[in-house]
mmCIF file of C-alpha atoms in Angstrom:
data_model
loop_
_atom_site.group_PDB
_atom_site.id
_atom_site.type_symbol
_atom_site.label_atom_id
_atom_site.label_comp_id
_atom_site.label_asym_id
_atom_site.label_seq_id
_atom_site.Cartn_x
_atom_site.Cartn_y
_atom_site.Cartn_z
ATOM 1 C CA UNK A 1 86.149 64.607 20.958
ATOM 2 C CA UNK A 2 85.516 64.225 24.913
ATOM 3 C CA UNK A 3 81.748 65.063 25.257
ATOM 4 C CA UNK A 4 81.086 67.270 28.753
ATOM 5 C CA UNK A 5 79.972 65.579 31.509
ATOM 6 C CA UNK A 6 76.144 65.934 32.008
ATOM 7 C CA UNK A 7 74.876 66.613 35.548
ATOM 8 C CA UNK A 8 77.313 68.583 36.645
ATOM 9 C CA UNK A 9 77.449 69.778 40.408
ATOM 10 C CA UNK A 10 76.125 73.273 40.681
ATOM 11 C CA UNK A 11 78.579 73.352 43.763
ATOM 12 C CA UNK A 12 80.921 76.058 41.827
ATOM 13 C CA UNK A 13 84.078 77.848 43.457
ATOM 14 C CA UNK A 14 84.366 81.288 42.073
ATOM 15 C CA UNK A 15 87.558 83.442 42.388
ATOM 16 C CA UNK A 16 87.545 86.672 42.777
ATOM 17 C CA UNK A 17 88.080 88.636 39.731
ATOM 18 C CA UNK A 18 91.561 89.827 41.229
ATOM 19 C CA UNK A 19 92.761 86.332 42.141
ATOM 20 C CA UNK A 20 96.212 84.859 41.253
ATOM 21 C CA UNK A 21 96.483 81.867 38.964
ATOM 22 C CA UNK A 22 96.668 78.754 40.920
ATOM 23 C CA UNK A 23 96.902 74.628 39.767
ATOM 24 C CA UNK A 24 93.629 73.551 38.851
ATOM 25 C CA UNK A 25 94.623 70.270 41.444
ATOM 26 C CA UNK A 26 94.713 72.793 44.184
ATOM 27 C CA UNK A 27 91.078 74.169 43.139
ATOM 28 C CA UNK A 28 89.502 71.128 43.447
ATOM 29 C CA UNK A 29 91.356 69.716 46.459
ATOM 30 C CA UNK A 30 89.347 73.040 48.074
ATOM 31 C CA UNK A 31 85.877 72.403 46.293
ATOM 32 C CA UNK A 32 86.357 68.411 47.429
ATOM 33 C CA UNK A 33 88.588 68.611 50.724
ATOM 34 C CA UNK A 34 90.303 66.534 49.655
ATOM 35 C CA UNK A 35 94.355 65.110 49.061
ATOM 36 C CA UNK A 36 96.583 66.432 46.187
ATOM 37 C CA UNK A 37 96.560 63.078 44.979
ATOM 38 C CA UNK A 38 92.490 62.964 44.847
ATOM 39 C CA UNK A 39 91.785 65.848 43.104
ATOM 40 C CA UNK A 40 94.852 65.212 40.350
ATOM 41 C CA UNK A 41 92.551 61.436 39.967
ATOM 42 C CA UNK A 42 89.171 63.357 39.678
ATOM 43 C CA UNK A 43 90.804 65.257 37.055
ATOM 44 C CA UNK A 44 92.761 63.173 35.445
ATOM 45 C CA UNK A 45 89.210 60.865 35.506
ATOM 46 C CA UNK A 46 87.578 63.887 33.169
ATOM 47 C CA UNK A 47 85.238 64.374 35.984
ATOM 48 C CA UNK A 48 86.083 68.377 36.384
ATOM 49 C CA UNK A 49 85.204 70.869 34.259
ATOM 50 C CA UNK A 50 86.527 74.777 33.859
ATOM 51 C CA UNK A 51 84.034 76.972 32.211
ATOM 52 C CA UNK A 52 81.972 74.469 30.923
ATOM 53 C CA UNK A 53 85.063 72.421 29.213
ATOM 54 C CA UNK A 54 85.949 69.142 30.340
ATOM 55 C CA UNK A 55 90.025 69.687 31.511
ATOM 56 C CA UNK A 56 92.199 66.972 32.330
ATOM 57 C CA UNK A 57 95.705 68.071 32.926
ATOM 58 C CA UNK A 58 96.343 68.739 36.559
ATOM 59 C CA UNK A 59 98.999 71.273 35.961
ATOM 60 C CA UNK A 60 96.064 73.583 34.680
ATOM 61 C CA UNK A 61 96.608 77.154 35.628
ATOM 62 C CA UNK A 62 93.063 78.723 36.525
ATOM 63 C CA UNK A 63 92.111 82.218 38.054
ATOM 64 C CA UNK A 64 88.379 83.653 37.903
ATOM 65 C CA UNK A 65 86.558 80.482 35.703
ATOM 66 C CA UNK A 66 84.170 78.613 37.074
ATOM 67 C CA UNK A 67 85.598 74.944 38.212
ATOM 68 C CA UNK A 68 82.138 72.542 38.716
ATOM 69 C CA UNK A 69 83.263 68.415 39.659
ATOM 70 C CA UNK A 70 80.372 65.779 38.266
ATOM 71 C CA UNK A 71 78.143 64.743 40.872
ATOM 72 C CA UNK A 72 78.798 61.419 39.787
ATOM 73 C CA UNK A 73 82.844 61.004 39.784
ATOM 74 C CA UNK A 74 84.439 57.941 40.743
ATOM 75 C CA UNK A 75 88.174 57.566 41.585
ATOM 76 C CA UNK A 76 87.183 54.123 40.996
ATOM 77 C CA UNK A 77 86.536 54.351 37.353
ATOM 78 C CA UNK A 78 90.127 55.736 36.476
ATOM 79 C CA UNK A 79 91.905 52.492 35.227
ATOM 80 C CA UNK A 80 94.268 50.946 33.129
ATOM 81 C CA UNK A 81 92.712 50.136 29.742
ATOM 82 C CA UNK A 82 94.207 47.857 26.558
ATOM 83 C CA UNK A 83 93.763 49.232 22.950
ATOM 84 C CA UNK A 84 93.254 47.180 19.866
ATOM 85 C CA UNK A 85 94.563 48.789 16.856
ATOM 86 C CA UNK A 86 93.941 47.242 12.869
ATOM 87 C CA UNK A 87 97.577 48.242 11.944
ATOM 88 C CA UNK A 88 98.176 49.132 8.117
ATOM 89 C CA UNK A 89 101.110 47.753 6.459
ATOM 90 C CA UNK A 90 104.269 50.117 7.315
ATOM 91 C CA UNK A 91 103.852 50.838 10.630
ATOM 92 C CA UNK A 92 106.100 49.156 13.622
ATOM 93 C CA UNK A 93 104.183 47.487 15.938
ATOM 94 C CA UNK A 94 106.495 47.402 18.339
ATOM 95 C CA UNK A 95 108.039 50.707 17.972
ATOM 96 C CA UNK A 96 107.875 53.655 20.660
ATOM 97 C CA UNK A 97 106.650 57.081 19.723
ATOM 98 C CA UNK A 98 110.066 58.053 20.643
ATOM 99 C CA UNK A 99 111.734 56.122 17.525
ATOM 100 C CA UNK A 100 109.699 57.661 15.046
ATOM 101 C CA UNK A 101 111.621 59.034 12.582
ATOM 102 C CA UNK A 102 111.522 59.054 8.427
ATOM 103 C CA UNK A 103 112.011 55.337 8.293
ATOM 104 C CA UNK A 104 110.289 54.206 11.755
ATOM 105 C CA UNK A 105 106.686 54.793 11.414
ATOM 106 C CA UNK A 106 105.338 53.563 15.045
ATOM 107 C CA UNK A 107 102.000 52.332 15.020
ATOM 108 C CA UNK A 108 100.913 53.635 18.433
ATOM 109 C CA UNK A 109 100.847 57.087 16.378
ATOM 110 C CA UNK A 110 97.648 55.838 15.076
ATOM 111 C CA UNK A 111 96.025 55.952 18.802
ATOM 112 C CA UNK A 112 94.265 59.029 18.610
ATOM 113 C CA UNK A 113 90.926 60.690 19.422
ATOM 114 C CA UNK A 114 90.430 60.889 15.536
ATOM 115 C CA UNK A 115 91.315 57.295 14.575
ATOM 116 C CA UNK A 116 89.109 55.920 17.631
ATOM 117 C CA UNK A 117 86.105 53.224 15.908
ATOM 118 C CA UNK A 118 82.699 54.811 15.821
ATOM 119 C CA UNK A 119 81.520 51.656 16.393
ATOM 120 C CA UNK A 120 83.055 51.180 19.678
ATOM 121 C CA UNK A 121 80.277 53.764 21.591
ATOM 122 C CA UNK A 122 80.249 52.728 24.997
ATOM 123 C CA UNK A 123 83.947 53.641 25.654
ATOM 124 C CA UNK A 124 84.688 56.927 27.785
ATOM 125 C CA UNK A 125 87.949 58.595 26.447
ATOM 126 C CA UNK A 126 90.188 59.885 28.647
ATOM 127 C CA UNK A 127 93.894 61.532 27.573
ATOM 128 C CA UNK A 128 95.353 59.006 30.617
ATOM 129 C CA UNK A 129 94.520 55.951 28.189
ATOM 130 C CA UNK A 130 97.163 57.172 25.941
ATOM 131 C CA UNK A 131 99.806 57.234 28.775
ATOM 132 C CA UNK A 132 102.512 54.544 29.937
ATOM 133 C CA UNK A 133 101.313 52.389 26.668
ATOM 134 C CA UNK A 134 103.294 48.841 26.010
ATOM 135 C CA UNK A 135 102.909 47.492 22.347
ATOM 136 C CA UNK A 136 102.534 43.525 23.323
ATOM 137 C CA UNK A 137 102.761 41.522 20.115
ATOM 138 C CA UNK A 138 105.070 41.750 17.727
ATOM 139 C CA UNK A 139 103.808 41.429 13.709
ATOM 140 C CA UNK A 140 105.761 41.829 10.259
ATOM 141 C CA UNK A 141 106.287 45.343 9.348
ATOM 142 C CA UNK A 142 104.775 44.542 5.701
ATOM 143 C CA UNK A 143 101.346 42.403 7.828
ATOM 144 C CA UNK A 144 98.163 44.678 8.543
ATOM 145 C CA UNK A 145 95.910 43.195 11.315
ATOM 146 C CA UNK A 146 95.686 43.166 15.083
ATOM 147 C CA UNK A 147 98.039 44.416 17.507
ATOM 148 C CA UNK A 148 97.746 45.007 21.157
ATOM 149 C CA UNK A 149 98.816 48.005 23.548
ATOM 150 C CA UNK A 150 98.255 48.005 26.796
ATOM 151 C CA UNK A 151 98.546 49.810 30.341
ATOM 152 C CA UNK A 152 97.240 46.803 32.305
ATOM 153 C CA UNK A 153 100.151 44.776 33.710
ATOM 154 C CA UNK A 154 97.741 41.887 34.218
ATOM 155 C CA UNK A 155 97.112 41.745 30.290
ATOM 156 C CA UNK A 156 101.135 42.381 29.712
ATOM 157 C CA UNK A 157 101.917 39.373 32.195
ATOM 158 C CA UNK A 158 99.519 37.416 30.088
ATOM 159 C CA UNK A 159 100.652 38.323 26.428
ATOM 160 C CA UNK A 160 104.062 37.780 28.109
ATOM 161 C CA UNK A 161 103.951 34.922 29.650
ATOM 162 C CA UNK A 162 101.778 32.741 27.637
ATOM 163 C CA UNK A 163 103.450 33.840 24.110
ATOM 164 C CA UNK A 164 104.777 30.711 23.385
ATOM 165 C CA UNK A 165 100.841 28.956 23.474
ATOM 166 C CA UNK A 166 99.001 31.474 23.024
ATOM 167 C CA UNK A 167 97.394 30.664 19.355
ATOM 168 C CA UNK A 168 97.393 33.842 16.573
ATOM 169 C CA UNK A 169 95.279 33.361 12.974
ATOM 170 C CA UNK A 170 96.157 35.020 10.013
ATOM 171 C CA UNK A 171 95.050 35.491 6.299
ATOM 172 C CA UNK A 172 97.542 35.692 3.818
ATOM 173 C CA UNK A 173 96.395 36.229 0.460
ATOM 174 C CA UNK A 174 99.214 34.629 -2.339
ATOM 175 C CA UNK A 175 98.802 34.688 -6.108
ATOM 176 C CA UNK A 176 97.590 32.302 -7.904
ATOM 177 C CA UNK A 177 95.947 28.963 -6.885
ATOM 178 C CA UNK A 178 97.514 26.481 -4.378
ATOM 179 C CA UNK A 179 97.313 22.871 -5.662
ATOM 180 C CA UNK A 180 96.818 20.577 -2.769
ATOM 181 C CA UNK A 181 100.416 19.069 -2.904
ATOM 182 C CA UNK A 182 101.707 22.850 -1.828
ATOM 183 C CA UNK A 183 99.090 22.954 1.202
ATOM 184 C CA UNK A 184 100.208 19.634 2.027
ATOM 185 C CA UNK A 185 103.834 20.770 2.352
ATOM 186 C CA UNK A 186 102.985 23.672 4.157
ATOM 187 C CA UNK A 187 101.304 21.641 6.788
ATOM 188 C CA UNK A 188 104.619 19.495 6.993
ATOM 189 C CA UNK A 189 107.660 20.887 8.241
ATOM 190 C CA UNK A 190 110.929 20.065 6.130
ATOM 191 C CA UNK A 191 112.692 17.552 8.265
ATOM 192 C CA UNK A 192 115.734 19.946 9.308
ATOM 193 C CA UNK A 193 113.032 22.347 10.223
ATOM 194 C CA UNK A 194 111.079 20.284 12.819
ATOM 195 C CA UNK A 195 112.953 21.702 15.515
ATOM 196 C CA UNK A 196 112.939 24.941 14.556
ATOM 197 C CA UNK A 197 109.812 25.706 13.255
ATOM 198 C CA UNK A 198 106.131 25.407 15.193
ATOM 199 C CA UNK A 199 103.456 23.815 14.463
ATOM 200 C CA UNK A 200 101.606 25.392 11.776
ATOM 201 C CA UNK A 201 97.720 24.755 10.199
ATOM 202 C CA UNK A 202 96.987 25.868 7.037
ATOM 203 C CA UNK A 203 93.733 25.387 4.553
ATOM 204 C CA UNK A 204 92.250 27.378 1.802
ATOM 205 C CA UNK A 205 90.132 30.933 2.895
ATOM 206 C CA UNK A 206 88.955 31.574 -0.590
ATOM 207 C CA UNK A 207 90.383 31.441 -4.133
ATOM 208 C CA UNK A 208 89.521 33.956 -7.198
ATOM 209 C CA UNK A 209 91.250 33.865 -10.729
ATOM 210 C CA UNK A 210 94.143 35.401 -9.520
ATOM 211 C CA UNK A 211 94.706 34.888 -5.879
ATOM 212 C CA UNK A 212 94.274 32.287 -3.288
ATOM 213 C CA UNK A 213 93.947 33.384 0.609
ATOM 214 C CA UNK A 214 95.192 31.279 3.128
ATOM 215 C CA UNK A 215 93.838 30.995 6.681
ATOM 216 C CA UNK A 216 97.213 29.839 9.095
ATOM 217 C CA UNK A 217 97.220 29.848 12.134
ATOM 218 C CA UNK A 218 100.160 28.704 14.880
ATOM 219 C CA UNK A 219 101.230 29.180 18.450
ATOM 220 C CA UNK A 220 103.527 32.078 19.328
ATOM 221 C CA UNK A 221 104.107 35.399 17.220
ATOM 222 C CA UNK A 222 106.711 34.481 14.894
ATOM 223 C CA UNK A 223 107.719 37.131 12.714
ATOM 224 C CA UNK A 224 109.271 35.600 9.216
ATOM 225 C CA UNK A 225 107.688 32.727 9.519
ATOM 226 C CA UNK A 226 104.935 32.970 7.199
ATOM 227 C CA UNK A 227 107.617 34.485 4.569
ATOM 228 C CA UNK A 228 109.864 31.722 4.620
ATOM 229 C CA UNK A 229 107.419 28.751 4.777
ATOM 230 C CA UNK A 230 105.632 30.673 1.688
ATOM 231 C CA UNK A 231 109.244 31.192 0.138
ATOM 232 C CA UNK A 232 109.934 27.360 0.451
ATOM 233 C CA UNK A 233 106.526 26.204 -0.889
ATOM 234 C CA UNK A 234 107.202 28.832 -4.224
ATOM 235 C CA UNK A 235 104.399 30.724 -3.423
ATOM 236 C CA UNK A 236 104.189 34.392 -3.638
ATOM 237 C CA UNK A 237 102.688 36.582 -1.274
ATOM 238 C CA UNK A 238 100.523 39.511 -1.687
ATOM 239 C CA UNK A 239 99.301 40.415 1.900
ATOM 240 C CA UNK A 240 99.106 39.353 5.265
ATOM 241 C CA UNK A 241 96.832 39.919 7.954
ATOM 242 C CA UNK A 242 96.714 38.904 11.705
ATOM 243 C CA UNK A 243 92.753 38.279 12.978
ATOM 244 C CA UNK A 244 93.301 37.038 15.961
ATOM 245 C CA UNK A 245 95.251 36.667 19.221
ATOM 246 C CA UNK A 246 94.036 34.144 21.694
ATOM 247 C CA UNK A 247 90.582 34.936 21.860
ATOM 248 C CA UNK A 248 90.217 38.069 20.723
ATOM 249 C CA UNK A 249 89.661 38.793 16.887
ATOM 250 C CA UNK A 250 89.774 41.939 14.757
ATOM 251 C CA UNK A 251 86.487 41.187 14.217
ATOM 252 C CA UNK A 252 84.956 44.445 12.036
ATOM 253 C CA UNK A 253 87.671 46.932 12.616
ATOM 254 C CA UNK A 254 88.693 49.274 10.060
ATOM 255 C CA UNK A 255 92.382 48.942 9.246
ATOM 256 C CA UNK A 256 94.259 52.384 11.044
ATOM 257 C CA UNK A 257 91.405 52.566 13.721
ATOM 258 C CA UNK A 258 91.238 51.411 17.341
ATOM 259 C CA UNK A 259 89.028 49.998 20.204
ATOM 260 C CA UNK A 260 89.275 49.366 23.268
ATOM 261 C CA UNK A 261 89.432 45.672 24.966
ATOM 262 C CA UNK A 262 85.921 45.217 26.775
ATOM 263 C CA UNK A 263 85.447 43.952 29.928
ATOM 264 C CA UNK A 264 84.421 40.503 28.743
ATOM 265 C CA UNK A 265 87.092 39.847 26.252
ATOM 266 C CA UNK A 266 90.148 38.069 27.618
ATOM 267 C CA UNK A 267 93.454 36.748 25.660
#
């Protein structure tokens, strides 16, 4: 949940008991003096509270509460974040909320307050970071791992533009062991696939009596591909994972939560 704002201004505006409802937007544009536009930001910021309780929709109808505006707000701070969700097998990556239905699960459903890493402390959650969200890189409906959404065009025009060399690592766990003749063929690409298929680097994760997982790792989201080069070299797979896009790992997310990007990360 959104935790209230401490040091709040004890600049209050009281109405009257016998006032008409009016937009919480036009409240503070009185407490602040200042545009529509400004006090919709300082709200939509979760720098205004009503009663105590942090409120962040504009459209707001208030009357006789008590509307108090953190000494501290910034219209500044207000900006467009990227999300990094561990996606569970089943869910479209690349699916809108409006598509979900009984067979399209979208996985930007998962991007709630309740799903939100523990872990990732120093974030301050706003209901505007769930707005005007763009899912960035696609990944196999079966895969779990990393995916990106985003409401920064700079980090869109990046993903977008730089697909096609932008590196992404995966594990994919297949059973059984992989003798080094199959590793070797994975690594070469049959000769009517070398113009079709990229690059691709495989070698050996781990191995157990049953399973062997396979770190690959290529340039470009490629959905199928692991399937079919798996499918070719007889080996059967029992999960996939994506750790990795560009720079940025997974690193110790739980699979169906979310963090934000920080500041310092880049793709």
């Amino acid at each position: 949940m959104i935790k209230p704002q401490k040091n709040i201004s004890t600049k209050k505006i009281l109405a009257s008991p016998d006032q008409a409802e009016e937009r919480l937007s036009k409240r503070v544009m009185q407490l602040q003096a200042c545009s529509r536009r400004e006090a919709e930001q300082y709200i939509e910021g979760g720098w205004v509270q009503v009663n105590g309780r942090v409120v962040e929709e504009p459209m707001a109808r208030v009357s006789d509460q008590a509307v108090t505006i953190d000494p501290h707000a910034n219209l500044m701070a207000v900006s467009d974040v990227t999300l990094l969700l561990h996606k569970p097998p089943g869910f479209e990556a690349m699916a809108t909320l409006g598509q979900a239905n009984k067979r399209v699960k979208p996985a930007q459903q998962l991007l709630q307050l309740a799903t939100h890493w523990a872990e990732d402390r120093d974030a301050r959650m706003l209901k505007h970071h769930f707005a005007r969200l763009t899912a960035c890189v696609p990944l196999e409906l079966a895969a779990s791992g990393l995916v990106v959404f985003t409401q920064d065009w700079r980090v869109l025009r990046k993903l977008t533009e730089d697909a096609g060399v932008m590196e992404h690592e995966l594990v994919v766990e297949v059973k059984g062991e992989v003798a080094p003749e199959v590793l070797h063929r994975l690594n070469t690409p049959f000769n009517q696939d070398r113009d079709n298929v990229p690059a691709v680097k495989v070698s050996v994760n781990s191995t157990s009596d049953a399973s062997t997982r396979l770190r690959f790792a290529f340039k470009g989201a490629h959905p199928g591909l692991i399937a079919y080069l798996c499918e070719r070299a007889g080996l059967e797979i029992l999960s996939i994972k994506r750790l990795r896009v560009g720079r940025v790992a997974l690193t110790q997310l739980p699979e169906g939560q979310w963090r934000y990007l920080q500041a310092h990360e880049r793709f």
